[in-house]
Short mmCIF file of C-alpha atoms and ligand atoms in Angstrom, two decimals:
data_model
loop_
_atom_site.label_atom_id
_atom_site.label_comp_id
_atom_site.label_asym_id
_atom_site.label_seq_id
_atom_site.Cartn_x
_atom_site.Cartn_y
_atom_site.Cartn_z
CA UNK A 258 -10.87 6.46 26.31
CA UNK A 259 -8.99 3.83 28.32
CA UNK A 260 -5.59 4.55 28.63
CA UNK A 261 -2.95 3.44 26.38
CA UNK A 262 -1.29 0.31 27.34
CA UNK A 263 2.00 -2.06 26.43
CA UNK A 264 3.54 0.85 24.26
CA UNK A 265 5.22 4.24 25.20
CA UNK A 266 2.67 6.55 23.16
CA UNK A 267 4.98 9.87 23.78
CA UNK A 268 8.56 7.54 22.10
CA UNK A 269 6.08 6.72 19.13
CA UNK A 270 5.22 9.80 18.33
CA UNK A 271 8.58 11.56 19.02
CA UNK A 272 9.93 8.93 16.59
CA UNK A 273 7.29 9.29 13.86
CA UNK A 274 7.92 12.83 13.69
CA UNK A 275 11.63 12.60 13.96
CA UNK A 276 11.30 9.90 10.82
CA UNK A 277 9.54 12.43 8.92
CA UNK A 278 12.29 15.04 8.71
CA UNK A 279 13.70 12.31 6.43
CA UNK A 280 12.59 13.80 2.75
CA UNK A 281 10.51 16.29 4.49
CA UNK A 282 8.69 19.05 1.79
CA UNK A 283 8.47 22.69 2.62
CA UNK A 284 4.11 22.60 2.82
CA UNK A 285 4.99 19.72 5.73
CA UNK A 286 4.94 16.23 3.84
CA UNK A 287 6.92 14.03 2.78
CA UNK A 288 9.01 12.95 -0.12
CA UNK A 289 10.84 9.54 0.75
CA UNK A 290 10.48 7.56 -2.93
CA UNK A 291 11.07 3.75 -2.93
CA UNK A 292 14.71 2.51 -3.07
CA UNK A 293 16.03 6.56 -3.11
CA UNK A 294 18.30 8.15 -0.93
CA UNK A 295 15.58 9.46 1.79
CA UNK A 296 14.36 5.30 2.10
CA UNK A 297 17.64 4.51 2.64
CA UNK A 298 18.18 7.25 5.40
CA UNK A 299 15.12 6.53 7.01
CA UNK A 300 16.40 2.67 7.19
CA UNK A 301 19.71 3.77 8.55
CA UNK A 302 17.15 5.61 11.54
CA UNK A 303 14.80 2.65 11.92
CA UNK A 304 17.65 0.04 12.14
CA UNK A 305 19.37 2.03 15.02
CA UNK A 306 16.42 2.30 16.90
CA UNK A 307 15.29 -1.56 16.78
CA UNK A 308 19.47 -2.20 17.53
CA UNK A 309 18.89 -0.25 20.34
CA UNK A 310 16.77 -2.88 21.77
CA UNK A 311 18.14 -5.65 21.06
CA UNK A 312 16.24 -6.54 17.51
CA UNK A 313 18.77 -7.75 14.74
CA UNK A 314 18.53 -6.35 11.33
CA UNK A 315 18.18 -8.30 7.67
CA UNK A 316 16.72 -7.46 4.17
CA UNK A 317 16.15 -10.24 1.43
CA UNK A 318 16.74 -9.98 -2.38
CA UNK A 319 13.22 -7.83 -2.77
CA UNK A 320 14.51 -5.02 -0.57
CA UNK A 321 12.22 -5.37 2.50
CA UNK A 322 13.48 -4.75 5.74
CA UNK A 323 13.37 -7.17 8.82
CA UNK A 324 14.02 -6.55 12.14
CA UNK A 325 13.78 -9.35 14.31
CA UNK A 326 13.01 -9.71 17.83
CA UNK A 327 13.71 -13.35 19.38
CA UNK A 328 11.44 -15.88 20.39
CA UNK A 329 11.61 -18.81 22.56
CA UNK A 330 10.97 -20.78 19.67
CA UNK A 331 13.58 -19.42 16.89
CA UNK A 332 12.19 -22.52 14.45
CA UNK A 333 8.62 -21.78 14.33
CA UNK A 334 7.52 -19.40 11.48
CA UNK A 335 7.92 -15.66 12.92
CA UNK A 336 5.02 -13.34 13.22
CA UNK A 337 5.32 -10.42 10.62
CA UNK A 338 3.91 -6.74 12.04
CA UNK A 339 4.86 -4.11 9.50
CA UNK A 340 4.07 -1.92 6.70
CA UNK A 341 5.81 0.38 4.35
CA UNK A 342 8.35 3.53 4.62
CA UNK A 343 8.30 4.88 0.92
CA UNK A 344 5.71 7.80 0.56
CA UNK A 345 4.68 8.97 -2.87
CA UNK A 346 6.39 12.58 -4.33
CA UNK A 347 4.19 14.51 -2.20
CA UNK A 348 2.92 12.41 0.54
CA UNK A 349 2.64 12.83 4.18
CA UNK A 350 3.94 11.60 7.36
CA UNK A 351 1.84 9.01 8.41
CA UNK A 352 0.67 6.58 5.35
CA UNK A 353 3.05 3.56 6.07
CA UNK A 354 5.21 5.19 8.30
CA UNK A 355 2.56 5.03 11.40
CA UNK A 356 2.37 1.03 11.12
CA UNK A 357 5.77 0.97 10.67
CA UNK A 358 6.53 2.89 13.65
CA UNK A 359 3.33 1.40 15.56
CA UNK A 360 4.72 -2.22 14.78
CA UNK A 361 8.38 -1.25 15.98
CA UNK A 362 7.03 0.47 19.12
CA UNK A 363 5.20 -2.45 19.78
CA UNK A 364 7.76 -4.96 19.56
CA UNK A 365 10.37 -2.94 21.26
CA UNK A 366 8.10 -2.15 24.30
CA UNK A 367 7.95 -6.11 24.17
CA UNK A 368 11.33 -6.56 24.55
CA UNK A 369 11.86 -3.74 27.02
CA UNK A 370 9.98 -5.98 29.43
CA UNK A 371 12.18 -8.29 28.78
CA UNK A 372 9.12 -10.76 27.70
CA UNK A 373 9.88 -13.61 25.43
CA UNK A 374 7.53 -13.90 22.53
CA UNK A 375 6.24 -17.40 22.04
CA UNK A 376 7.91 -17.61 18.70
CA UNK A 377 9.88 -14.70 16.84
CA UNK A 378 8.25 -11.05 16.05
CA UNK A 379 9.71 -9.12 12.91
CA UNK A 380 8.75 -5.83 12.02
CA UNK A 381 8.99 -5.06 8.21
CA UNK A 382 8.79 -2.44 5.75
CA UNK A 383 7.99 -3.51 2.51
CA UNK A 384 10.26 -2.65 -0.50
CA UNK A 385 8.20 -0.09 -3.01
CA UNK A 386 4.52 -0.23 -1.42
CA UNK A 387 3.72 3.51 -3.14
CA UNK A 388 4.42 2.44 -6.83
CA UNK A 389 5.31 6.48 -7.74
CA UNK A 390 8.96 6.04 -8.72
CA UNK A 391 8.89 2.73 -10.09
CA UNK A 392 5.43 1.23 -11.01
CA UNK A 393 3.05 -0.98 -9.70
CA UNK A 394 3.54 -0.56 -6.21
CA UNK A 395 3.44 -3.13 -3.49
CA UNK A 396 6.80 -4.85 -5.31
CA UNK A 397 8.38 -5.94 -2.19
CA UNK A 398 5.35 -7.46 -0.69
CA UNK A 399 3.92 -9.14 -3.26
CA UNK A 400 8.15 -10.31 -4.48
CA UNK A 401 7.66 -12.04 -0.68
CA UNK A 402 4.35 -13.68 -1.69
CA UNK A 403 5.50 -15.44 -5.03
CA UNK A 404 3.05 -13.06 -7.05
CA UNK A 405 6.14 -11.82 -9.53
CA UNK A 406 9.45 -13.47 -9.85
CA UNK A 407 12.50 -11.17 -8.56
CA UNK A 408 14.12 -10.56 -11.89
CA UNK A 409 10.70 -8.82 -13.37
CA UNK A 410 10.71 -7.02 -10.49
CA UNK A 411 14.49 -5.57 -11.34
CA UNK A 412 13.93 -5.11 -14.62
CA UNK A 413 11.20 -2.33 -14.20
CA UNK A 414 12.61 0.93 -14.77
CA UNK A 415 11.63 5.18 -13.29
CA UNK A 416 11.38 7.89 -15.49
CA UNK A 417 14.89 8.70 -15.57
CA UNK A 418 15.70 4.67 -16.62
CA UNK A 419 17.26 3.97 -13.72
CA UNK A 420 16.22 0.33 -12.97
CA UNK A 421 14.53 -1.32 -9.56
CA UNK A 422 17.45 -3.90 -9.93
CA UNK A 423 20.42 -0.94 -9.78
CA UNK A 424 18.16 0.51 -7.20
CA UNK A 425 18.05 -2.78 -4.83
CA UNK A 426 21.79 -3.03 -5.24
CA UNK A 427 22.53 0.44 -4.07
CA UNK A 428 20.29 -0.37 -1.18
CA UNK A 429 22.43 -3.36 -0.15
CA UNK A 430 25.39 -1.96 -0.64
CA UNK A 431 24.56 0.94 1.74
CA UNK A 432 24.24 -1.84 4.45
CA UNK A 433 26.44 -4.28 3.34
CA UNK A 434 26.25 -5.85 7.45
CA UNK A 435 22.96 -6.61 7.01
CA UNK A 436 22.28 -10.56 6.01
CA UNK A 437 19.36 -11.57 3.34
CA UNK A 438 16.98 -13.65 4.30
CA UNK A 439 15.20 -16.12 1.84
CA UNK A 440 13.00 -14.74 -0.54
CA UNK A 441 9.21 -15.52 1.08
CA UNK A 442 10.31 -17.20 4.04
CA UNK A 443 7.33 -18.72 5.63
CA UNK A 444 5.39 -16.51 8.20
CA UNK A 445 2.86 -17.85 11.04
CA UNK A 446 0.49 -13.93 10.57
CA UNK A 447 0.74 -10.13 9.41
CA UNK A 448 -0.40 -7.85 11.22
CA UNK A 449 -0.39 -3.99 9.38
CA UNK A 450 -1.40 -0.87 11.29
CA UNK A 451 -2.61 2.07 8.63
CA UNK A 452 -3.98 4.99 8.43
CA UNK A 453 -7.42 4.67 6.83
CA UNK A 454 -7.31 7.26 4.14
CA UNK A 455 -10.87 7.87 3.65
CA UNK A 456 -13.62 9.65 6.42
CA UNK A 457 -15.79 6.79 7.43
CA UNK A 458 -13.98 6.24 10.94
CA UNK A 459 -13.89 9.67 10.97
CA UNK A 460 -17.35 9.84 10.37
CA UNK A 461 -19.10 7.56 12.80
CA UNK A 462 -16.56 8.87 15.44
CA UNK A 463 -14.54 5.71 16.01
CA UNK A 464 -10.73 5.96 16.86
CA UNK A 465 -10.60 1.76 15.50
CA UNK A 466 -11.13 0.14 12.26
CA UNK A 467 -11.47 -3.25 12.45
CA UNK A 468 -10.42 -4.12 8.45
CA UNK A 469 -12.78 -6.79 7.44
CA UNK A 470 -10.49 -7.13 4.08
CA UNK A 471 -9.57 -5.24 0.69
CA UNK A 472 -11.80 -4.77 -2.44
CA UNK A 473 -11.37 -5.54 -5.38
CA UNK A 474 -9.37 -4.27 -8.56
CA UNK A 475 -8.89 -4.31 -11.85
CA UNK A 476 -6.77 -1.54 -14.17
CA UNK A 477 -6.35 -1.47 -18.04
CA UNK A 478 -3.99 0.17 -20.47
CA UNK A 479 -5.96 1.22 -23.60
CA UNK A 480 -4.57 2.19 -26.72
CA UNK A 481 -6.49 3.96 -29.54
CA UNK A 482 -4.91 4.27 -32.87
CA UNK A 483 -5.97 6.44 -35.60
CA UNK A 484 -4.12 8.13 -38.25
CA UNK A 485 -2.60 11.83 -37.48
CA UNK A 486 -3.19 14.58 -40.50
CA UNK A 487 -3.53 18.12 -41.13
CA UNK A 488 -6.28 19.95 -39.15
CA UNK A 489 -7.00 22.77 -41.54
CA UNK A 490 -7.12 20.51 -44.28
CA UNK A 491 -8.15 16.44 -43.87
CA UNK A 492 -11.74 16.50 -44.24
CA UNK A 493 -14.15 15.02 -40.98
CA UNK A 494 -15.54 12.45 -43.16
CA UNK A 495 -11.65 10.91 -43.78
CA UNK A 496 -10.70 11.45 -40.39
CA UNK A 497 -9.30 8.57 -38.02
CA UNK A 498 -9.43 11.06 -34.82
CA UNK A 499 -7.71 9.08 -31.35
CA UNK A 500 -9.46 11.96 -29.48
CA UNK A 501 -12.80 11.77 -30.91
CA UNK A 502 -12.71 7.96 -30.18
CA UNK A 503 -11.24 8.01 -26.86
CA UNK A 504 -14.12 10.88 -26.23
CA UNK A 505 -16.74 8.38 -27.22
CA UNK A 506 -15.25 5.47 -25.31
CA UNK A 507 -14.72 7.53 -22.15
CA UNK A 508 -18.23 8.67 -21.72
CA UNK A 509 -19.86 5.30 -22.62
CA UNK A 510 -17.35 3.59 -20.11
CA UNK A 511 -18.45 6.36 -17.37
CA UNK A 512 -22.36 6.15 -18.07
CA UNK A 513 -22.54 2.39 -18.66
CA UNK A 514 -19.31 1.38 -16.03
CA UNK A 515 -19.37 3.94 -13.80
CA UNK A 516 -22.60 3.63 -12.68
CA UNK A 517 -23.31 0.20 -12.04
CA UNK A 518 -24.29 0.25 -8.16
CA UNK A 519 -23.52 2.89 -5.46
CA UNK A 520 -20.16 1.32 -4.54
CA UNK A 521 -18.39 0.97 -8.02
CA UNK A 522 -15.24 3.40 -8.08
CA UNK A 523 -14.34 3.94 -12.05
CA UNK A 524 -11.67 6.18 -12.96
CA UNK A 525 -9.73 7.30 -15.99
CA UNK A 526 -6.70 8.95 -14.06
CA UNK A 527 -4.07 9.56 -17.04
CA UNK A 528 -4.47 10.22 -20.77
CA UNK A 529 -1.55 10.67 -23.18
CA UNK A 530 -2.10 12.13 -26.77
CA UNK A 531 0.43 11.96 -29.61
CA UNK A 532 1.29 13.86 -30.98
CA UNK A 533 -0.52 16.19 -28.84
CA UNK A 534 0.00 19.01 -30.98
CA UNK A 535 -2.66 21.87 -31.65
CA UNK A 536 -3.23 21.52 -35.37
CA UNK A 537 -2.85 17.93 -35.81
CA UNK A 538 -5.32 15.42 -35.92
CA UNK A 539 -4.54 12.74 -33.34
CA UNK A 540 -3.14 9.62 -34.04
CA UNK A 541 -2.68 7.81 -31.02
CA UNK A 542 -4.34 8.07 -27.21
CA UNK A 543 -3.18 5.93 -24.69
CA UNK A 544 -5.16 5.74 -21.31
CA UNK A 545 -5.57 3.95 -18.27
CA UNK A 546 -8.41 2.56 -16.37
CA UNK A 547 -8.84 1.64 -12.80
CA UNK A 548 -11.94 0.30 -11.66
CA UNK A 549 -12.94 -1.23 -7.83
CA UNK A 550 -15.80 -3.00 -5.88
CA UNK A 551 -16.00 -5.03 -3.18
CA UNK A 552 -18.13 -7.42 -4.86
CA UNK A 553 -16.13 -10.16 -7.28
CA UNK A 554 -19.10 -11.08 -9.29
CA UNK A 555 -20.17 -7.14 -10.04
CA UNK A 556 -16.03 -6.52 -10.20
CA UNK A 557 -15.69 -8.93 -12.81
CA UNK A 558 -18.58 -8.17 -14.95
CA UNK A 559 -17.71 -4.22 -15.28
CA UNK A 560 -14.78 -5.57 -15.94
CA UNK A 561 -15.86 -7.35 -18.94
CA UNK A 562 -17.68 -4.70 -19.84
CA UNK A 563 -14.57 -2.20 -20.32
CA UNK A 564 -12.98 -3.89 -23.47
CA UNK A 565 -17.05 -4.35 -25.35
CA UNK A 566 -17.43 -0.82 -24.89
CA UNK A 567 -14.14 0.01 -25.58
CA UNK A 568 -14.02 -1.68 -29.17
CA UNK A 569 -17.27 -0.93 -29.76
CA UNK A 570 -16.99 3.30 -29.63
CA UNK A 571 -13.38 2.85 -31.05
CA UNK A 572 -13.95 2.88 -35.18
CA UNK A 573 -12.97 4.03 -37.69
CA UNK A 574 -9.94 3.79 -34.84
CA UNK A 575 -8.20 0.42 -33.42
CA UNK A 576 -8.36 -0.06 -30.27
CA UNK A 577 -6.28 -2.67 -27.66
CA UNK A 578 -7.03 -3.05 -24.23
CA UNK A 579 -4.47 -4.91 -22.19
CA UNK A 580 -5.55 -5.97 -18.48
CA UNK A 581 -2.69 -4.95 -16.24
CA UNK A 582 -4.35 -5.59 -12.68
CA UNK A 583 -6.58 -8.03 -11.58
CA UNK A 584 -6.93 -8.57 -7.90
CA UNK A 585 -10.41 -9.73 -6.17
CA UNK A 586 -11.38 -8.82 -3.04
CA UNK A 587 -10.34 -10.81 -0.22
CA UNK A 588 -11.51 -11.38 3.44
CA UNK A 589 -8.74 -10.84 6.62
CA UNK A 590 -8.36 -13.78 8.52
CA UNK A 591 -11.49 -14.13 11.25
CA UNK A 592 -9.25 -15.17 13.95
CA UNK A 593 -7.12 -12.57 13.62
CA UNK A 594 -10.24 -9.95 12.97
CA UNK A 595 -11.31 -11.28 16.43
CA UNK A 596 -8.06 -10.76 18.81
CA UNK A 597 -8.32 -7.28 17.26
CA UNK A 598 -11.67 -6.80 18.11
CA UNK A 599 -10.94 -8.02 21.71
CA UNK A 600 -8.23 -6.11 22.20
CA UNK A 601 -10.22 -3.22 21.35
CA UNK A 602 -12.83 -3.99 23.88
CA UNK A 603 -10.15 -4.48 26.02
CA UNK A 604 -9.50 -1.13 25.97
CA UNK A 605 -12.55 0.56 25.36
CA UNK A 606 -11.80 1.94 22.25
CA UNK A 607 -14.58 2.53 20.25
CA UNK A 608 -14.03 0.62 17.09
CA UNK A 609 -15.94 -0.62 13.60
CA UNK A 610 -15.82 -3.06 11.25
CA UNK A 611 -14.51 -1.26 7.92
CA UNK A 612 -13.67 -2.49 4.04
CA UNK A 613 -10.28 -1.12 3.04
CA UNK A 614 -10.89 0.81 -0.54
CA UNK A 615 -7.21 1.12 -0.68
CA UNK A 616 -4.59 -1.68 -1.73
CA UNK A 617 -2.04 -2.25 0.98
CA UNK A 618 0.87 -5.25 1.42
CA UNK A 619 -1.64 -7.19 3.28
CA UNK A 620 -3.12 -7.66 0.24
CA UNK A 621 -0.76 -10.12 -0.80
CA UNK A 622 0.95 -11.29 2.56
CA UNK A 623 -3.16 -12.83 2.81
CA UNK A 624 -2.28 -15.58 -0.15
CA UNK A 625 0.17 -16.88 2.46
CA UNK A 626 -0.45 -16.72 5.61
CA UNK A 627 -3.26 -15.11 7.92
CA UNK A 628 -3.34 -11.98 7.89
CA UNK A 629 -5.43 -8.68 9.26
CA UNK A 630 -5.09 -4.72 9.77
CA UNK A 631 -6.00 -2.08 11.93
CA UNK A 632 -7.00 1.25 10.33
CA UNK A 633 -6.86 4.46 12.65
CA UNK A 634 -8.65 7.65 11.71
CA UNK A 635 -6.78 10.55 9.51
CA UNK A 636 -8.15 13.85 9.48
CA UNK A 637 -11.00 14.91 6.64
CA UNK A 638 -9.42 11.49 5.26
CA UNK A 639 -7.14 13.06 3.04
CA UNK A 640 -3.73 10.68 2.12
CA UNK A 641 -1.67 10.97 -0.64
CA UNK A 642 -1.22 14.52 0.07
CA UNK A 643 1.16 16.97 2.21
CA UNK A 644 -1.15 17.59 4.94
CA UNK A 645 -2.27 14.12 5.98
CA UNK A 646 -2.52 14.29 9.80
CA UNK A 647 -3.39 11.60 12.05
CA UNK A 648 -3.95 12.59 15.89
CA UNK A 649 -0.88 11.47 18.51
CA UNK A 650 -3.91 9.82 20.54
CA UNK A 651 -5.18 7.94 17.66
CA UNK A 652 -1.67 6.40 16.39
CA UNK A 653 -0.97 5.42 20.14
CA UNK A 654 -3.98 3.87 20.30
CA UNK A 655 -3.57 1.88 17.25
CA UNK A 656 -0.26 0.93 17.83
CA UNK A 657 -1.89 -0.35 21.37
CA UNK A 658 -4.19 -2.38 19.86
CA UNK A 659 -1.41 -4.01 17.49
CA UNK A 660 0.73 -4.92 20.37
CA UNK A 661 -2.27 -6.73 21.50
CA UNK A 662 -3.43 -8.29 19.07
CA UNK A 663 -0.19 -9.63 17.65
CA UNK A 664 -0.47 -13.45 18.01
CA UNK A 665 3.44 -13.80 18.81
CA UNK A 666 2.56 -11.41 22.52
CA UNK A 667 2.88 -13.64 25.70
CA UNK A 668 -0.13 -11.51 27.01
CA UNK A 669 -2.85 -12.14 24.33
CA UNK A 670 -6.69 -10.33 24.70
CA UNK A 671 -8.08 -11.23 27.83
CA UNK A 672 -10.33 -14.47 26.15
CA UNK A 673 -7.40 -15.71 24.11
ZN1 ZN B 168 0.30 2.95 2.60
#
């Protein structure tokens, strides 16, 4: 492997670790919810260390964090290199936090050599990406891309009913210096460093993904209602079971769904029965459905599928099914793809071309402006979980290949 250029591998690391003491869980992950006390810690970190060289700090009303490094042109729309710093209840140390830290190593190595960027470089961290304490996820990112107006947004409530509106303003008043930046100002690119969070990279031995773009998907809420009763004494034939039907739906939706093609990901991840009792017939099931492939035209029609079936296992039950979800796949910008993919011949990294089966902010930062990410390999692909690991070489030499590939860099890939 070439060595690692434009970044100080060894202050990345020291710093990604040292950010992960902030919520850190006794089995050596990480607990750092949106908008809670361990985000707002870990800001209090971050901020210091972009202060330290010379980046300025702002949020906006979605609770994302900028930290801007000047440009020679302050007018021109700023180059955005970021991801997220919320984990999930019992995540790990890298998802978010290593482009986070990759983007913020890369800018401050920038400024370190005291070299101008052509126009203004922010890193971010986008407000909520995880979607565990207040849900869906990806709030601040897609607040920032128009997708759902600010007050929904505050008006979604966690389990204990505290809202993401109280939330945001106990964010900004723990940094009450900080100034707010418009809502979706405009932005020339994104650029998002991630870990990959599956085992292909790791499979075919490559340190670089190369993320061609995101697939599709599409989740439902499903109600069943029946009519609860007396298990010892309502006869079958009178029965309007929620169970039975959601049984019936479940299995048709995972023979007739779930198998459409090789690539189709169909999942029915939480079921709630009421009254959930042992000797009571059922009266009411609600579940959810989430269901990806790349390919729009086979995304949409299992899609379409999912309500047919649905009504048609559901009697002597009702049945709704609301669409909650719906985002096609898109494609990364191909100009951006490319300086990645020179940087990492640059640097003789070996690298692929990889389909992101996870959502990330890019998703929605791509309706409005260019935008592109770099996975890196994490180990046995696990994510979501305590013992995510990605390997000190790998994050350095992702973080390398953002600080090269980030269009705002006065020393672009060698053919730029
Ligand atoms: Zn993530």
């Amino acid at each position: 492997m070439a060595p690692v250029s434009l970044i100080d591998a060894g202050r990345l690391w020291t710093r990604l670790m040292a950010l992960a003491e902030i919520g850190a869980t006794a089995a050596g992950g990480v607990n750092r919810q949106a908008l809670s006390d361990g985000e707002i810690a870990a800001w209090r970190r971050v901020i210091a260390w972009a202060q330290e060289a010379g980046l300025t700090a702002a949020t906006d009303s979605a609770g994302n964090l900028f930290l801007t490094l000047a440009g020679r042109d302050r007018v021109a729309p700023p180059v955005l290199v970021g991801s997220h710093l919320d984990s999930q209840p019992t995540g790990g140390k890298f998802d978010g936090a290593a482009g986070v830290m990759a983007a913020l190593e890369a800018v401050v190595s920038l400024a370190e050599r005291n070299e101008t960027p052509v126009r203004d470089v922010i890193v971010v961290a986008w407000m909520n990406e995880k979607g565990s304490r207040f849900a869906p996820g990806m709030m601040g990112s897609e607040a920032f891309a128009g997708g759902r107006g600010i007050e929904v947004i505050r008006a979604v409530q966690d389990a204990s009913g505290t809202s993401v509106g109280e939330a945001l303003d106990r964010l900004h008043a723990a940094f009450p210096e900080l100034p707010r930046k418009p809502l979706g100002f405009a932005a020339a690119a994104y650029l998002e460093l991630h870990i990959e969070q599956g085992q292909l990279l790791e499979a075919a031995d490559r340190v670089i993904g190369v993320v061609t773009g995101i697939q599709g998907k599409k989740t439902f809420q499903v109600v069943v209602k029946g009519d609860e009763g007396h298990a010892g004494t309502l006869p079958q034939p009178e029965r309007r079971d929620a169970v039975a039907a959601f049984a019936r739906m479940a299995a048709a939706l995972h023979a007739e769904v779930g198998t459409i093609d090789a690539e189709i990901k169909f999942t029915v991840g939480r079921v709630t029965v009421e009254p959930n009792a042992p000797s009571v017939v059922p009266a009411r099931v609600t579940f959810s459905i989430d269901l990806r492939h790349p390919d729009n035209v086979v995304l949409d029609a299992a899609g379409a599928r999912v309500a047919a079936l649905c009504h048609r296992h559901a009697p002597p039950c009702a049945v709704t099914v609301t669409p909650l979800v719906d985002a096609p796949s898109n494609d990364f910008d191909s100009r951006l793809r490319e300086r990645i993919a020179r940087a990492v011949h640059d640097q003789s990294l070996p690298a692929m071309a990889i389909l992101s089966a996870a959502g990330h902010d890019a998703r929605h930062l791509a309706k409005v402006c260019p935008a592109a990410m770099i996975f890196i390999p994490c180990r046995d692909g696990a994510s979501h979980v305590e013992h995510e690991w990605a390997e000190p070489e790998h994050v350095a030499a992702g973080a390398s290949v953002l600080a090269r590939a980030a269009p705002a860099s006065r020393r672009p890939p060698s053919a730029a």
